[in-house]
Amino acid sequence: MAMARNTHRAPDSSARPSDASVRWCREIGAVRSRPSHHREDIMKVQVSTMIARPPSEVAAFTSDARNEGRWHTDILEMEVTSGDGVSAGTTYHVRTRPGMGVSEGTGTVLEHESDRTVFEWRLGDLTSVITHAVTADVGGTRFVRTVDLRFPQPMRLASPIIRPMVRKGNTRFVANLKRILEDG
């Protein structure tokens, strides 16, 4: 006789999630990668624009986080602490004003390719993975900025409030980038 599976039990962290739960997590933007007492929610925001510049110029400018303070208005200071500023493994110290106060944190270039750079930023308990991607398009370059913001459990209740703020801010930052690169 086959044993019935207890579906009310907490999931085993080593077990693979069902296809339905993976689809549900993708739909709501949440990823459960640890046992429930260490749960993190991931919020994904993606903003793109057309920039009337060659892809190589857009990629060169956006792959160096030292330039980000010119178009990301929350950045107060960005300093390379190791590496060349662009290559994978480069680290940064950042001072930012994401809200009412000033925060300090660290950043690392996780991946760098000619058309894509992935950064990881840590500000206190918040971790964000930001991807800058460029593709050639008619009249210039399609630039896509993707922000994956990881909320630790105590902050996950605030994610519905924070999401529109992150989208609005990143829309503004990408518009600034377009203006700076197109105006020379």
C-alpha atoms as a printed R data frame, in Angstrom:
    type eleno elety resid chain resno      x      y       z
1   ATOM     1    CA   MET     A     1  0.000  0.000   0.000
2   ATOM     2    CA   ALA     A     2  1.365  3.437  -0.959
3   ATOM     3    CA   MET     A     3  1.784  6.013   1.761
4   ATOM     4    CA   ALA     A     4 -0.103  9.288   1.368
5   ATOM     5    CA   ARG     A     5  2.082 12.355   1.325
6   ATOM     6    CA   ASN     A     6  1.406 14.906   4.043
7   ATOM     7    CA   THR     A     7  0.827 18.126   2.095
8   ATOM     8    CA   HIS     A     8  0.399 20.278   5.210
9   ATOM     9    CA   ARG     A     9  3.963 19.813   6.369
10  ATOM    10    CA   ALA     A    10  6.574 22.549   5.886
11  ATOM    11    CA   PRO     A    11  8.480 21.883   2.671
12  ATOM    12    CA   ASP     A    12 11.853 20.214   2.890
13  ATOM    13    CA   SER     A    13 14.402 22.851   1.850
14  ATOM    14    CA   SER     A    14 16.287 20.235  -0.190
15  ATOM    15    CA   ALA     A    15 13.196 19.200  -2.153
16  ATOM    16    CA   ARG     A    16 12.502 20.750  -5.544
17  ATOM    17    CA   PRO     A    17  9.382 22.957  -5.600
18  ATOM    18    CA   SER     A    18  6.461 21.897  -7.746
19  ATOM    19    CA   ASP     A    19  5.980 23.484 -11.160
20  ATOM    20    CA   ALA     A    20  2.854 25.231  -9.875
21  ATOM    21    CA   SER     A    21  4.690 26.857  -6.962
22  ATOM    22    CA   VAL     A    22  7.532 27.968  -9.232
23  ATOM    23    CA   ARG     A    23  5.001 29.541 -11.638
24  ATOM    24    CA   TRP     A    24  3.257 31.234  -8.700
25  ATOM    25    CA   CYS     A    25  6.571 32.570  -7.375
26  ATOM    26    CA   ARG     A    26  7.455 33.953 -10.808
27  ATOM    27    CA   GLU     A    27  4.038 35.581 -11.163
28  ATOM    28    CA   ILE     A    28  4.241 37.422  -7.850
29  ATOM    29    CA   GLY     A    29  7.957 38.057  -8.140
30  ATOM    30    CA   ALA     A    30  8.856 36.106  -5.020
31  ATOM    31    CA   VAL     A    31 11.543 33.491  -4.726
32  ATOM    32    CA   ARG     A    32 11.771 31.166  -1.791
33  ATOM    33    CA   SER     A    33 15.290 29.859  -1.678
34  ATOM    34    CA   ARG     A    34 15.666 29.069   2.021
35  ATOM    35    CA   PRO     A    35 13.549 27.558   4.782
36  ATOM    36    CA   SER     A    36 10.549 29.729   5.720
37  ATOM    37    CA   HIS     A    37 12.222 31.275   8.772
38  ATOM    38    CA   HIS     A    38 14.840 32.769   6.377
39  ATOM    39    CA   ARG     A    39 12.425 33.728   3.630
40  ATOM    40    CA   GLU     A    40 13.339 36.532   1.249
41  ATOM    41    CA   ASP     A    41 11.062 38.112  -1.300
42  ATOM    42    CA   ILE     A    42 12.520 39.369  -4.549
43  ATOM    43    CA   MET     A    43 10.951 42.325  -6.285
44  ATOM    44    CA   LYS     A    44 11.853 42.756  -9.940
45  ATOM    45    CA   VAL     A    45 11.568 46.094 -11.736
46  ATOM    46    CA   GLN     A    46 12.673 46.542 -15.333
47  ATOM    47    CA   VAL     A    47 12.910 49.849 -17.201
48  ATOM    48    CA   SER     A    48 14.159 50.365 -20.751
49  ATOM    49    CA   THR     A    49 14.681 53.178 -23.230
50  ATOM    50    CA   MET     A    50 16.056 53.843 -26.704
51  ATOM    51    CA   ILE     A    51 19.271 55.876 -26.724
52  ATOM    52    CA   ALA     A    52 20.496 57.462 -29.956
53  ATOM    53    CA   ARG     A    53 24.103 56.332 -29.425
54  ATOM    54    CA   PRO     A    54 26.025 53.218 -30.529
55  ATOM    55    CA   PRO     A    55 25.705 50.179 -28.214
56  ATOM    56    CA   SER     A    56 29.450 50.199 -27.477
57  ATOM    57    CA   GLU     A    57 29.264 53.763 -26.090
58  ATOM    58    CA   VAL     A    58 26.191 53.056 -23.959
59  ATOM    59    CA   ALA     A    59 27.725 49.829 -22.622
60  ATOM    60    CA   ALA     A    60 31.060 51.501 -21.826
61  ATOM    61    CA   PHE     A    61 29.331 54.298 -19.897
62  ATOM    62    CA   THR     A    62 26.859 52.123 -17.955
63  ATOM    63    CA   SER     A    63 29.289 49.304 -17.130
64  ATOM    64    CA   ASP     A    64 31.408 51.618 -14.960
65  ATOM    65    CA   ALA     A    65 29.463 52.363 -11.769
66  ATOM    66    CA   ARG     A    66 31.568 55.486 -11.214
67  ATOM    67    CA   ASN     A    67 29.440 57.088 -13.963
68  ATOM    68    CA   GLU     A    68 26.195 56.154 -12.245
69  ATOM    69    CA   GLY     A    69 26.235 59.208  -9.988
70  ATOM    70    CA   ARG     A    70 25.815 61.370 -13.105
71  ATOM    71    CA   TRP     A    71 22.432 59.838 -13.937
72  ATOM    72    CA   HIS     A    72 21.274 58.065 -10.757
73  ATOM    73    CA   THR     A    73 20.267 61.028  -8.593
74  ATOM    74    CA   ASP     A    74 20.230 59.021  -5.321
75  ATOM    75    CA   ILE     A    75 23.988 58.345  -5.556
76  ATOM    76    CA   LEU     A    76 26.005 60.790  -3.464
77  ATOM    77    CA   GLU     A    77 29.416 59.149  -3.777
78  ATOM    78    CA   MET     A    78 30.858 56.132  -5.585
79  ATOM    79    CA   GLU     A    79 34.414 54.919  -5.039
80  ATOM    80    CA   VAL     A    80 36.268 51.875  -6.404
81  ATOM    81    CA   THR     A    81 37.753 49.908  -3.502
82  ATOM    82    CA   SER     A    82 39.373 47.174  -5.607
83  ATOM    83    CA   GLY     A    83 39.679 46.335  -9.274
84  ATOM    84    CA   ASP     A    84 39.586 48.490 -12.388
85  ATOM    85    CA   GLY     A    85 36.007 49.766 -12.096
86  ATOM    86    CA   VAL     A    86 34.543 47.500 -14.764
87  ATOM    87    CA   SER     A    87 35.805 43.902 -14.618
88  ATOM    88    CA   ALA     A    88 34.049 41.145 -12.691
89  ATOM    89    CA   GLY     A    89 35.202 41.235  -9.089
90  ATOM    90    CA   THR     A    90 35.578 45.026  -8.940
91  ATOM    91    CA   THR     A    91 34.233 46.367  -5.642
92  ATOM    92    CA   TYR     A    92 32.806 49.750  -4.723
93  ATOM    93    CA   HIS     A    93 31.891 51.767  -1.658
94  ATOM    94    CA   VAL     A    94 28.706 53.775  -2.177
95  ATOM    95    CA   ARG     A    95 26.913 56.532  -0.283
96  ATOM    96    CA   THR     A    96 23.325 56.961  -1.351
97  ATOM    97    CA   ARG     A    97 20.188 58.816  -0.382
98  ATOM    98    CA   PRO     A    98 17.414 56.330  -1.235
99  ATOM    99    CA   GLY     A    99 14.860 57.999   1.007
100 ATOM   100    CA   MET     A   100 14.982 60.326   3.951
101 ATOM   101    CA   GLY     A   101 18.494 59.519   5.197
102 ATOM   102    CA   VAL     A   102 21.922 58.651   3.874
103 ATOM   103    CA   SER     A   103 22.978 55.006   3.553
104 ATOM   104    CA   GLU     A   104 26.370 53.484   2.924
105 ATOM   105    CA   GLY     A   105 27.037 50.152   1.345
106 ATOM   106    CA   THR     A   106 29.143 48.063  -0.960
107 ATOM   107    CA   GLY     A   107 28.879 46.933  -4.537
108 ATOM   108    CA   THR     A   108 30.490 44.226  -6.614
109 ATOM   109    CA   VAL     A   109 30.598 43.648 -10.356
110 ATOM   110    CA   LEU     A   110 29.339 40.065 -10.624
111 ATOM   111    CA   GLU     A   111 29.531 39.768 -14.422
112 ATOM   112    CA   HIS     A   112 30.844 41.958 -17.197
113 ATOM   113    CA   GLU     A   113 30.388 41.281 -20.900
114 ATOM   114    CA   SER     A   114 30.441 43.668 -23.843
115 ATOM   115    CA   ASP     A   115 26.641 44.025 -23.806
116 ATOM   116    CA   ARG     A   116 25.750 43.293 -20.177
117 ATOM   117    CA   THR     A   117 26.994 44.143 -16.683
118 ATOM   118    CA   VAL     A   118 25.591 42.731 -13.447
119 ATOM   119    CA   PHE     A   119 26.165 44.518 -10.136
120 ATOM   120    CA   GLU     A   120 25.286 43.420  -6.619
121 ATOM   121    CA   TRP     A   121 24.676 46.213  -4.095
122 ATOM   122    CA   ARG     A   122 24.332 45.759  -0.334
123 ATOM   123    CA   LEU     A   123 22.884 48.554   1.779
124 ATOM   124    CA   GLY     A   124 22.249 47.275   5.289
125 ATOM   125    CA   ASP     A   125 19.874 44.297   5.090
126 ATOM   126    CA   LEU     A   126 18.828 45.098   1.517
127 ATOM   127    CA   THR     A   127 20.540 43.426  -1.398
128 ATOM   128    CA   SER     A   128 19.880 44.393  -4.981
129 ATOM   129    CA   VAL     A   129 21.174 42.845  -8.157
130 ATOM   130    CA   ILE     A   130 21.118 45.369 -10.988
131 ATOM   131    CA   THR     A   131 21.660 44.363 -14.588
132 ATOM   132    CA   HIS     A   132 22.452 46.829 -17.366
133 ATOM   133    CA   ALA     A   133 21.959 45.336 -20.829
134 ATOM   134    CA   VAL     A   134 22.339 46.907 -24.261
135 ATOM   135    CA   THR     A   135 21.216 45.726 -27.683
136 ATOM   136    CA   ALA     A   136 21.510 47.373 -31.074
137 ATOM   137    CA   ASP     A   137 18.205 48.732 -32.338
138 ATOM   138    CA   VAL     A   138 17.058 50.946 -35.173
139 ATOM   139    CA   GLY     A   139 18.452 54.412 -34.524
140 ATOM   140    CA   GLY     A   140 20.744 53.448 -31.668
141 ATOM   141    CA   THR     A   141 20.671 51.271 -28.575
142 ATOM   142    CA   ARG     A   142 18.002 49.665 -26.436
143 ATOM   143    CA   PHE     A   143 19.156 50.023 -22.805
144 ATOM   144    CA   VAL     A   144 17.477 47.844 -20.171
145 ATOM   145    CA   ARG     A   145 18.004 48.302 -16.429
146 ATOM   146    CA   THR     A   146 16.690 45.418 -14.327
147 ATOM   147    CA   VAL     A   147 16.567 45.728 -10.544
148 ATOM   148    CA   ASP     A   148 16.098 42.585  -8.441
149 ATOM   149    CA   LEU     A   149 15.622 43.833  -4.893
150 ATOM   150    CA   ARG     A   150 15.827 41.211  -2.138
151 ATOM   151    CA   PHE     A   151 13.791 41.953   0.967
152 ATOM   152    CA   PRO     A   152 14.608 40.114   4.209
153 ATOM   153    CA   GLN     A   153 11.546 38.850   6.066
154 ATOM   154    CA   PRO     A   154 11.070 41.851   8.384
155 ATOM   155    CA   MET     A   155 10.855 44.176   5.354
156 ATOM   156    CA   ARG     A   156  8.765 42.059   2.995
157 ATOM   157    CA   LEU     A   157  5.493 43.619   4.149
158 ATOM   158    CA   ALA     A   158  6.734 46.956   2.827
159 ATOM   159    CA   SER     A   159  7.499 45.605  -0.660
160 ATOM   160    CA   PRO     A   160  4.093 46.590  -2.161
161 ATOM   161    CA   ILE     A   161  4.732 50.168  -1.036
162 ATOM   162    CA   ILE     A   162  8.361 50.210  -2.171
163 ATOM   163    CA   ARG     A   163  7.774 48.695  -5.646
164 ATOM   164    CA   PRO     A   164  6.123 51.805  -7.200
165 ATOM   165    CA   MET     A   165  8.823 54.006  -5.681
166 ATOM   166    CA   VAL     A   166 11.564 51.812  -7.183
167 ATOM   167    CA   ARG     A   167  9.845 51.785 -10.595
168 ATOM   168    CA   LYS     A   168  9.366 55.577 -10.559
169 ATOM   169    CA   GLY     A   169 12.954 56.214  -9.463
170 ATOM   170    CA   ASN     A   170 14.443 53.880 -12.060
171 ATOM   171    CA   THR     A   171 12.277 55.375 -14.797
172 ATOM   172    CA   ARG     A   172 13.681 58.791 -13.837
173 ATOM   173    CA   PHE     A   173 17.277 57.480 -13.665
174 ATOM   174    CA   VAL     A   174 17.053 55.860 -17.119
175 ATOM   175    CA   ALA     A   175 15.555 59.078 -18.573
176 ATOM   176    CA   ASN     A   176 18.523 60.974 -17.076
177 ATOM   177    CA   LEU     A   177 20.922 58.484 -18.674
178 ATOM   178    CA   LYS     A   178 19.270 58.945 -22.080
179 ATOM   179    CA   ARG     A   179 19.480 62.740 -21.789
180 ATOM   180    CA   ILE     A   180 23.153 62.708 -20.714
181 ATOM   181    CA   LEU     A   181 24.280 60.316 -23.455
182 ATOM   182    CA   GLU     A   182 22.275 61.926 -26.250
183 ATOM   183    CA   ASP     A   183 23.156 65.517 -25.313
184 ATOM   184    CA   GLY     A   184 26.833 64.646 -25.166
